[in-house]
Short mmCIF file of C-alpha atoms in Angstrom, two decimals:
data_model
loop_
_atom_site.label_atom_id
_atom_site.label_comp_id
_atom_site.label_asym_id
_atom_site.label_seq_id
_atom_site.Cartn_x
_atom_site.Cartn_y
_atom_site.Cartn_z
CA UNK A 1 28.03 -32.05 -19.32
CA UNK A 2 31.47 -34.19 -19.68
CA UNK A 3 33.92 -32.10 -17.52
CA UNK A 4 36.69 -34.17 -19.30
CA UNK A 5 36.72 -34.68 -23.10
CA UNK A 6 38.66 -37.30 -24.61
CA UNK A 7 39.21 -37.54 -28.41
CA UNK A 8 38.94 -39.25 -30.52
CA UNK A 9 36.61 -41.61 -29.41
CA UNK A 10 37.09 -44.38 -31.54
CA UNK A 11 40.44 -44.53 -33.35
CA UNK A 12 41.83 -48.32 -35.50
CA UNK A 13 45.56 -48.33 -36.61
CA UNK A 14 47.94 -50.75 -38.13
CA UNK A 15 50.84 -52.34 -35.96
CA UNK A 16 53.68 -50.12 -35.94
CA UNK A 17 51.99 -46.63 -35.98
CA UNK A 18 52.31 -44.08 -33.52
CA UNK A 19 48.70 -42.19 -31.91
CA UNK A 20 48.10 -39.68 -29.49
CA UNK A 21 45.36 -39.53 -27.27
CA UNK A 22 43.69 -36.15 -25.76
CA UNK A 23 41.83 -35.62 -22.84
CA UNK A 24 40.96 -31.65 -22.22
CA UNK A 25 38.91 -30.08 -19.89
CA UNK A 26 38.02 -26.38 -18.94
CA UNK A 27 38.68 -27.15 -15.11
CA UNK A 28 41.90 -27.24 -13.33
CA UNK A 29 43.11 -30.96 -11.89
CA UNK A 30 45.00 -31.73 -8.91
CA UNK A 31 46.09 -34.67 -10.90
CA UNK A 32 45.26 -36.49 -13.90
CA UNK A 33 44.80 -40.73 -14.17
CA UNK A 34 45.03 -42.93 -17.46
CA UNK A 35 43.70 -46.12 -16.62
CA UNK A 36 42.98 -48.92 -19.63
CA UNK A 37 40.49 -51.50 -19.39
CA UNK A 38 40.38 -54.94 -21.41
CA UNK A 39 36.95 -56.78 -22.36
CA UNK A 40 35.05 -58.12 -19.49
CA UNK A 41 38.03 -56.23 -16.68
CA UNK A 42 37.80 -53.37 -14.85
CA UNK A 43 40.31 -50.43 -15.59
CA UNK A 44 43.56 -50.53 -14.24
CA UNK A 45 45.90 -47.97 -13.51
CA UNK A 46 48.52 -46.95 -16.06
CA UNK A 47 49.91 -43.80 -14.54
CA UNK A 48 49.21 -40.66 -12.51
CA UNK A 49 50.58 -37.07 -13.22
CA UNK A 50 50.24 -34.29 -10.64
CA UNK A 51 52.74 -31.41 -11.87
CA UNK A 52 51.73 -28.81 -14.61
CA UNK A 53 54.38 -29.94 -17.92
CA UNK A 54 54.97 -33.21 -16.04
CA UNK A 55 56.06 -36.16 -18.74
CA UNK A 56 55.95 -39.56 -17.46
CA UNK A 57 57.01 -42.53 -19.89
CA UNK A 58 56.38 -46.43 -19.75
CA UNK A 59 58.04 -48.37 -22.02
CA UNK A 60 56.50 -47.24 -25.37
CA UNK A 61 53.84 -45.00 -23.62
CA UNK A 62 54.08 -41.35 -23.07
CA UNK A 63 51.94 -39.12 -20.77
CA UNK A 64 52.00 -35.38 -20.65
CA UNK A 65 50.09 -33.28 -18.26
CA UNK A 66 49.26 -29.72 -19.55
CA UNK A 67 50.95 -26.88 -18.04
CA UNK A 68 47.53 -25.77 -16.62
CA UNK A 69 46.52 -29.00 -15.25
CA UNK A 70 43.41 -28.84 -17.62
CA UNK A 71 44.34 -31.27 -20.00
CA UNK A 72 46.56 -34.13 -20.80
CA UNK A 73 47.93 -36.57 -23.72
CA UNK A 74 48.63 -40.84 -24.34
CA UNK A 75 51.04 -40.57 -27.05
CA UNK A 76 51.55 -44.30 -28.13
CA UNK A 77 54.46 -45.53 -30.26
CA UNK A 78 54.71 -48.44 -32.54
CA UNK A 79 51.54 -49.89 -31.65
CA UNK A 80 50.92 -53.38 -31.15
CA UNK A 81 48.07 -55.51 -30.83
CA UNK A 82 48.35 -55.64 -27.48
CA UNK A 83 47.99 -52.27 -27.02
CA UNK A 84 44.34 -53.03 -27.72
CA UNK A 85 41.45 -51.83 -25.28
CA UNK A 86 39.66 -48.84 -23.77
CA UNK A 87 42.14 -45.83 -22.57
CA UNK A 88 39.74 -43.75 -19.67
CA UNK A 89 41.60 -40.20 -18.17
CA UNK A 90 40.22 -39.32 -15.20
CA UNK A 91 40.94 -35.99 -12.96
CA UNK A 92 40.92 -35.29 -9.11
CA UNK A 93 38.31 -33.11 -8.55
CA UNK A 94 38.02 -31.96 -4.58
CA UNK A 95 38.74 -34.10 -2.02
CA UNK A 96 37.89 -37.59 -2.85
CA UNK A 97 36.49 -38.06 -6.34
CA UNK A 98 37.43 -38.67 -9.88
CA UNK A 99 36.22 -37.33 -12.96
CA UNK A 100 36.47 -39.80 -16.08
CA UNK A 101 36.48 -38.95 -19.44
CA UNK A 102 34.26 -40.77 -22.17
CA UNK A 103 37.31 -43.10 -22.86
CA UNK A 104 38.92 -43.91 -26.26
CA UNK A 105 38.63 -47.30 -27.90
CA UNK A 106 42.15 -48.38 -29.70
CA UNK A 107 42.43 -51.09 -31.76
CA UNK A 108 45.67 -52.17 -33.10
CA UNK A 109 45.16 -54.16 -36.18
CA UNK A 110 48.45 -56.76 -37.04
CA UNK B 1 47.85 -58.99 -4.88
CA UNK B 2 45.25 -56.63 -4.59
CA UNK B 3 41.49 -57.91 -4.91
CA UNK B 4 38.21 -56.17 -5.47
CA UNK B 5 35.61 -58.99 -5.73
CA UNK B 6 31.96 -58.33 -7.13
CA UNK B 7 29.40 -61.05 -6.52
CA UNK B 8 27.97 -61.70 -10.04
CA UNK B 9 29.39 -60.76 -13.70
CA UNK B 10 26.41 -60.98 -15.13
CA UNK B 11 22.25 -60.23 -13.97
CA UNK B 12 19.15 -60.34 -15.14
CA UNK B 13 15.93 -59.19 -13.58
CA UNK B 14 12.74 -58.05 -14.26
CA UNK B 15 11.27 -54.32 -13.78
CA UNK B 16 10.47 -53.41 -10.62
CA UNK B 17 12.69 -56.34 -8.60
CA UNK B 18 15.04 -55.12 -5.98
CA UNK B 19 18.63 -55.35 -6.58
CA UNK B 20 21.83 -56.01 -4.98
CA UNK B 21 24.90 -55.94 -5.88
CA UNK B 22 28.04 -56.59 -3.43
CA UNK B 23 31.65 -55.51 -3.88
CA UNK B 24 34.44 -56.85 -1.45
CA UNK B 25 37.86 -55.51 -1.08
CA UNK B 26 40.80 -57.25 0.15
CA UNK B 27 43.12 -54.68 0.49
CA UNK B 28 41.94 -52.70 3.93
CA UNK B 29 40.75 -50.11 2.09
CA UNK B 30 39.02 -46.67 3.28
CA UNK B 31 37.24 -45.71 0.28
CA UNK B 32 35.18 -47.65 -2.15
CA UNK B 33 33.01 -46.02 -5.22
CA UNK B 34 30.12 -47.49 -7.31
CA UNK B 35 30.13 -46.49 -11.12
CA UNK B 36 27.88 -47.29 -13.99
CA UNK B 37 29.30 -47.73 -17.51
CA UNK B 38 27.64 -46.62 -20.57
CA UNK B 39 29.31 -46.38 -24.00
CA UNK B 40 30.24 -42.91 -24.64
CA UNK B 41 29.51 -42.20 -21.38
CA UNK B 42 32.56 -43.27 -19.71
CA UNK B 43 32.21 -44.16 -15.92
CA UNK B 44 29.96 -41.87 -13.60
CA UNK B 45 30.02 -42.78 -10.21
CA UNK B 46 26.75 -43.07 -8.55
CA UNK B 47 27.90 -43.19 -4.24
CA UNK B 48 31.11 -43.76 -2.65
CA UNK B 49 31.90 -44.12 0.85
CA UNK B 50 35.15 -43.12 2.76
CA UNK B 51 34.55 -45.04 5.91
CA UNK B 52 32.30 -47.68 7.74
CA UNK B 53 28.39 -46.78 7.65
CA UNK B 54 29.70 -43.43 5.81
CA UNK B 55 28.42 -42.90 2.25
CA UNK B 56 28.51 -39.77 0.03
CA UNK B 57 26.26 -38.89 -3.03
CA UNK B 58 28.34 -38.94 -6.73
CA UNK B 59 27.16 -37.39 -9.98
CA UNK B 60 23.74 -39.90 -10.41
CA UNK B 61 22.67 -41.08 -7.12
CA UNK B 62 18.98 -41.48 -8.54
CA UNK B 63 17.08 -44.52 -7.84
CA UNK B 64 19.97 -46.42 -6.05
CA UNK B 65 21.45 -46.58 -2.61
CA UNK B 66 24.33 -48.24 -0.77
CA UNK B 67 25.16 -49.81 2.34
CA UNK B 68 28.67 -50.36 4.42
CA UNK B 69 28.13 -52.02 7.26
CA UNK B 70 31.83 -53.38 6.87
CA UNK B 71 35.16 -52.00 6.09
CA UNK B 72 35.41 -54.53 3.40
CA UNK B 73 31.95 -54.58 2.20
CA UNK B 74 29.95 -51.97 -0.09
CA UNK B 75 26.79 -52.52 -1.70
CA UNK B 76 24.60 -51.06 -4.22
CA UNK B 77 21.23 -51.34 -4.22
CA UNK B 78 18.30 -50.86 -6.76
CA UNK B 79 15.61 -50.47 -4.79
CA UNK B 80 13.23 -51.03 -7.79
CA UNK B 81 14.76 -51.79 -10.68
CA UNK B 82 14.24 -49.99 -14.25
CA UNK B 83 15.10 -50.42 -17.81
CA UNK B 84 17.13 -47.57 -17.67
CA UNK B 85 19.54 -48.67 -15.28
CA UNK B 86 20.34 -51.85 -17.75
CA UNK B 87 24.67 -51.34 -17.54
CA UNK B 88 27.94 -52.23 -16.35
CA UNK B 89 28.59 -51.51 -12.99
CA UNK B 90 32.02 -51.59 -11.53
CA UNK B 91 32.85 -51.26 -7.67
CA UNK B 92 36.19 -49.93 -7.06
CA UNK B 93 38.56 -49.26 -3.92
CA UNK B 94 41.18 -46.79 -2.61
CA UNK B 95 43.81 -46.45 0.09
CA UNK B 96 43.32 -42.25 -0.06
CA UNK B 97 41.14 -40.58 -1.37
CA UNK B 98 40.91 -38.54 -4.49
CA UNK B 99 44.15 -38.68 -6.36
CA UNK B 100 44.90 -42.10 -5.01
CA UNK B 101 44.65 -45.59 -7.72
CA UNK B 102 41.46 -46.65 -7.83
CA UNK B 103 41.28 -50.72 -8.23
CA UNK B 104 38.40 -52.27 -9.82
CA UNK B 105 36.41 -55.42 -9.95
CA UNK B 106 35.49 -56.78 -12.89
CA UNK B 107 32.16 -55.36 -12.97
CA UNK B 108 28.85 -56.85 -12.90
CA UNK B 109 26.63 -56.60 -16.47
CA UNK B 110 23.06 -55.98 -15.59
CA UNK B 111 20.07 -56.68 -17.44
CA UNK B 112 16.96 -55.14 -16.58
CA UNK B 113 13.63 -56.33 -18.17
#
């Protein structure tokens, strides 16, 4: 059982459109990650939330963290091609371990 | 710049070999994980160890262990290797635990035959 379900899993846009990705869960996070990970690279870390409601931007990325700490959202704007690669949430579940989702594969198509 | 090192990207062995696979952090790190990657699947982490010679269990600890005999050092081990454990594995590292960023190697792509 996937405690944290990301959708959609596969999702291919044109340059210039906006996307959201979701990543919901039934169990309550001390904090959420989004990490994104290129072809042949290990994920790296885009942001952390840890307050219920908490909005974080970068640059053209948003990140919203439920008000129950259950679930969170990558809203992307204007995509570009370099936005390209494999967007992974993952939660902080008791003291020292994270739960990933099944991660979303984004292609940006000029 | 922070470093997380793993000693092959890609591995190929036979069913039934034993396997290692060694991560190295640069970054004086506590905590270091072991994950497998399967499509779909996202990452599942199979051990992870907070401190020297310590090592917890994750979600699939089944037909693997790990060994830290250094702070720096933390290695997986397939102690006899199966088809079913043909994926990527990433090692990753941590200053606290838990919440804390996680950095990653680059993940080694095994092949088992």
């Amino acid at each position: 059982t996937q405690l944290l379900e990301q959708s959609p899993q596969f999702l291919s846009i044109q340059e210039g459109e906006n996307l959201t990705v979701y990543c919901n869960s039934s169990s309550v996070f001390s904090s959420l990650q989004w990490y994104r990970q290129e072809p042949g690279e290990g994920p790296v870390l885009l942001v952390t939330v840890v307050t219920g409601g908490e909005v974080k931007k970068l640059k053209r990325l948003t990140f919203q963290f439920g008000d129950a700490r259950k679930d969170s959202s990558l809203h992307i704007t204007a995509a570009q091609p370099g936005d390209t690669g494999l967007y992974l949430c993952a939660g902080a579940q008791g003291a020292q371990k994270l739960v990933f989702g099944q991660g979303t594969r984004l292609t940006i198509n000029p | 710049d922070v470093k997380v090192t793993q000693s092959s990207r890609y591995l190929v062995k036979r069913t039934g070999e034993k396997v290692f696979l060694e991560c190295v952090q640069d970054m004086d790190h506590e905590n270091m994980f072991w994950y497998r990657q399967d499509p779909g699947l996202g990452l599942r982490l199979i051990y992870f160890s907070y401190d020297v010679k310590m090592k917890e269990k994750g979600d699939i600890p089944e037909g693997y262990s790990v060994s830290r005999e250094k702070k720096e050092r933390f290695s997986l081990i397939l102690e006899s290797a199966s088809t079913n454990q043909t994926s990527m594995y990433l090692c990753a590292s941590s200053l606290l635990p838990s919440g804390d960023t996680q950095y990653f190697g680059p993940g080694t792509r095994l092949t088992v035959l």
